[in-house]
PDB file of C-alpha atoms in Angstrom:
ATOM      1  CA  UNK A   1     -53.817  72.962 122.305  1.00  0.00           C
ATOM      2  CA  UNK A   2     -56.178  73.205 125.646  1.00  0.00           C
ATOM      3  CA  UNK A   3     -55.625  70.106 128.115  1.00  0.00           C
ATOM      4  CA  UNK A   4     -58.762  68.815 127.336  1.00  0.00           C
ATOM      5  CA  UNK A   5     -57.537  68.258 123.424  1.00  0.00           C
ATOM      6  CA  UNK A   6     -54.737  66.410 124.718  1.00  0.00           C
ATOM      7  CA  UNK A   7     -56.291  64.759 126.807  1.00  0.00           C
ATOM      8  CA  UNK A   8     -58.738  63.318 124.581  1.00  0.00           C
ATOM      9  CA  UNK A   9     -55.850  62.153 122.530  1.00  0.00           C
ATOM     10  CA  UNK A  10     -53.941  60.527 124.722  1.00  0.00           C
ATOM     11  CA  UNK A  11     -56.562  58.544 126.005  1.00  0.00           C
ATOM     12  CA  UNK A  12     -57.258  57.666 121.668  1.00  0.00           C
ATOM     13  CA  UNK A  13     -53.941  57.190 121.339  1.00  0.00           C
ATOM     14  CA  UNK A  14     -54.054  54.366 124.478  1.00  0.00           C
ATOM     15  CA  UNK A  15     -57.808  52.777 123.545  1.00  0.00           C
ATOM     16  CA  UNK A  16     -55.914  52.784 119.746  1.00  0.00           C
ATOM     17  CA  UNK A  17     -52.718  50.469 121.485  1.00  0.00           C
ATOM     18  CA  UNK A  18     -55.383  48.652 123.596  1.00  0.00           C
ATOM     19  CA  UNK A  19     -57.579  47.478 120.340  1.00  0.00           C
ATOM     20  CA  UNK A  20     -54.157  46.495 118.172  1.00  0.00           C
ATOM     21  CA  UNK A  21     -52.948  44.288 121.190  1.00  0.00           C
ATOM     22  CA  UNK A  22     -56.407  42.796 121.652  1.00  0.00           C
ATOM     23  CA  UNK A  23     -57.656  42.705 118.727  1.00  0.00           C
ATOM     24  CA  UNK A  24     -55.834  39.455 117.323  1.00  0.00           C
ATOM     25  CA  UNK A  25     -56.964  37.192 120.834  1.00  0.00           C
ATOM     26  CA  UNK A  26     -60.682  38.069 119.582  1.00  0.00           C
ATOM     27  CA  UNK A  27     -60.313  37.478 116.528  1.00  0.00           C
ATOM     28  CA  UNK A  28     -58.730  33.790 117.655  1.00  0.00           C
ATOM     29  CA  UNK A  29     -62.154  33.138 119.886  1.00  0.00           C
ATOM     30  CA  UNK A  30     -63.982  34.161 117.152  1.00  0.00           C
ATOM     31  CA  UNK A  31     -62.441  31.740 115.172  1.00  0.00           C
ATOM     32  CA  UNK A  32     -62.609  29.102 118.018  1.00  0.00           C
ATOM     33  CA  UNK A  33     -66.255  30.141 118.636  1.00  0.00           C
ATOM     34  CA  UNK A  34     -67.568  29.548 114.934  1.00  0.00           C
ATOM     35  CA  UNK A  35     -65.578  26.049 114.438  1.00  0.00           C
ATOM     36  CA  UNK A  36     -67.219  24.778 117.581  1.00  0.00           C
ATOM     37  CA  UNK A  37     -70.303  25.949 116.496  1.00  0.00           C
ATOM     38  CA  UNK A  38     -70.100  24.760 112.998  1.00  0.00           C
ATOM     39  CA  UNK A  39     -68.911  21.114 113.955  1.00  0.00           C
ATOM     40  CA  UNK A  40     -71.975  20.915 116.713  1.00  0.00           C
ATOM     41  CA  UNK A  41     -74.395  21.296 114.342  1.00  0.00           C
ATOM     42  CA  UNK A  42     -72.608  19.016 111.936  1.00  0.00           C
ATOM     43  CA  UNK A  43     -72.876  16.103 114.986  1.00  0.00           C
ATOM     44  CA  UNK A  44     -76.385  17.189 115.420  1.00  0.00           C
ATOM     45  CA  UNK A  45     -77.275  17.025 111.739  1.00  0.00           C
ATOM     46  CA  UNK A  46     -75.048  13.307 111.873  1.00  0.00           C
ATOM     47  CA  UNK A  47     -77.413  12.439 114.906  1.00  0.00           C
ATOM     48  CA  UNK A  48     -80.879  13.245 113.805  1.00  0.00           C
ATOM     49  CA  UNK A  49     -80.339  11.276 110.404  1.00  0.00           C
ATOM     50  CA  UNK A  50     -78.841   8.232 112.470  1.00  0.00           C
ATOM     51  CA  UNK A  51     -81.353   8.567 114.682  1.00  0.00           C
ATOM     52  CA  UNK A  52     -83.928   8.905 111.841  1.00  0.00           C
ATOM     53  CA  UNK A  53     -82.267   5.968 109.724  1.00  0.00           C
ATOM     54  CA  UNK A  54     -82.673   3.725 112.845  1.00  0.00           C
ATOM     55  CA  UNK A  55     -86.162   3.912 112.794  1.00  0.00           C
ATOM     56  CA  UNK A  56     -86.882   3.599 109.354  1.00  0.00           C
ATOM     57  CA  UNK A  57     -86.738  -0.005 108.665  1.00  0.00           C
ATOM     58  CA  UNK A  58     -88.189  -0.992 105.315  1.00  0.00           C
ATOM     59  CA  UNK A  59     -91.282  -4.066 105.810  1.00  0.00           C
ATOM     60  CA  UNK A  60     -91.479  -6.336 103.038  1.00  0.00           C
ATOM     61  CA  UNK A  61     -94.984  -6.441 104.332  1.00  0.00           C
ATOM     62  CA  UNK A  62     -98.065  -4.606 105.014  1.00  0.00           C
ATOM     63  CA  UNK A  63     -99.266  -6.250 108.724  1.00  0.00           C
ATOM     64  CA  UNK A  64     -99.270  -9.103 109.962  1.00  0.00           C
ATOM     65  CA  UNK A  65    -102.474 -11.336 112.005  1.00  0.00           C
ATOM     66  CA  UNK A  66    -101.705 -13.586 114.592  1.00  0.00           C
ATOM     67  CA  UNK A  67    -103.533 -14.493 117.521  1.00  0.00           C
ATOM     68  CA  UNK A  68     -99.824 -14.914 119.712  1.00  0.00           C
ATOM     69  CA  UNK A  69     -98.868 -11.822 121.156  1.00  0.00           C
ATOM     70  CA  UNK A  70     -95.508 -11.202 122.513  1.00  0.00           C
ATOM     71  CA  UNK A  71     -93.546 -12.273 119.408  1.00  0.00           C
ATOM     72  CA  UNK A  72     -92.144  -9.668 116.422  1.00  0.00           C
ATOM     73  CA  UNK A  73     -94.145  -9.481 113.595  1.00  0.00           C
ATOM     74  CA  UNK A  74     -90.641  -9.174 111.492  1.00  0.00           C
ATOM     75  CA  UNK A  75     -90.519 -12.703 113.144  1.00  0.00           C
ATOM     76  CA  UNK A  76     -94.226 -14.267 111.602  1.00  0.00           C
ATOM     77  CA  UNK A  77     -93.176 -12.730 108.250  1.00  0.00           C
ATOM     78  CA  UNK A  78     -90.189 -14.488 107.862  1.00  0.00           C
ATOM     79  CA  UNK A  79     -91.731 -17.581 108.713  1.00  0.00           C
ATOM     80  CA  UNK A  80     -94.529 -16.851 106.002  1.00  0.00           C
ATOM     81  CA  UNK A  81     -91.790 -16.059 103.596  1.00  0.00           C
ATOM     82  CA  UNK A  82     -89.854 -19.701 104.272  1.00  0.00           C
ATOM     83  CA  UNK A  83     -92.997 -21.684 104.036  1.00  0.00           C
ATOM     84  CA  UNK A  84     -94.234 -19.560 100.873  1.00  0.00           C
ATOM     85  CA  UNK A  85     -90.631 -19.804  99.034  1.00  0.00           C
ATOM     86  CA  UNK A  86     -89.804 -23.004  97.656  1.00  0.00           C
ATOM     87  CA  UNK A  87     -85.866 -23.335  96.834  1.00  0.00           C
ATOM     88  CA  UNK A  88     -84.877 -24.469  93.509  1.00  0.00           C
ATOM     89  CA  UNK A  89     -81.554 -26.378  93.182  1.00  0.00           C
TER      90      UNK A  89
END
């Protein structure tokens, strides 16, 4: 053997001690890594659809005309609807 075949293995032999000894950290960030990643996008996903249910109010009506501005038009319909609705005992 020449000193630069031994060489070459020693310094194998110590990257080959270096990767078993690190290998099992890494694979513990990886692990870390994709379980942060996985539960951000399930809060994102969680997010958009609360954000998109919020806005998504069902109308029991189409529009609504009044000539008074400033008050909800959720407000004139419900109104309509108790003046429209008789109760029956």
């Amino acid at each position: 053997m020449t000193f630069d075949s031994i060489w070459e293995q020693e310094e194998r032999q110590g990257l080959l001690r270096r990767l078993r000894h690190d290998y099992p950290a890494w694979l513990r960030r990886r692990r870390q890594r994709r379980t942060a990643l996985a539960s951000i996008a399930v809060l994102v996903v969680a997010g958009i659809s609360i954000f998109n249910f919020q806005f998504s109010t069902s109308k029991d009506y189409d529009y609504v005309c009044c000539n008074r501005s400033g008050i909800a038009e959720g407000h004139w319909a419900k109104v309509a609807s108790n003046i429209l609705t008789t109760e029956t005992l």
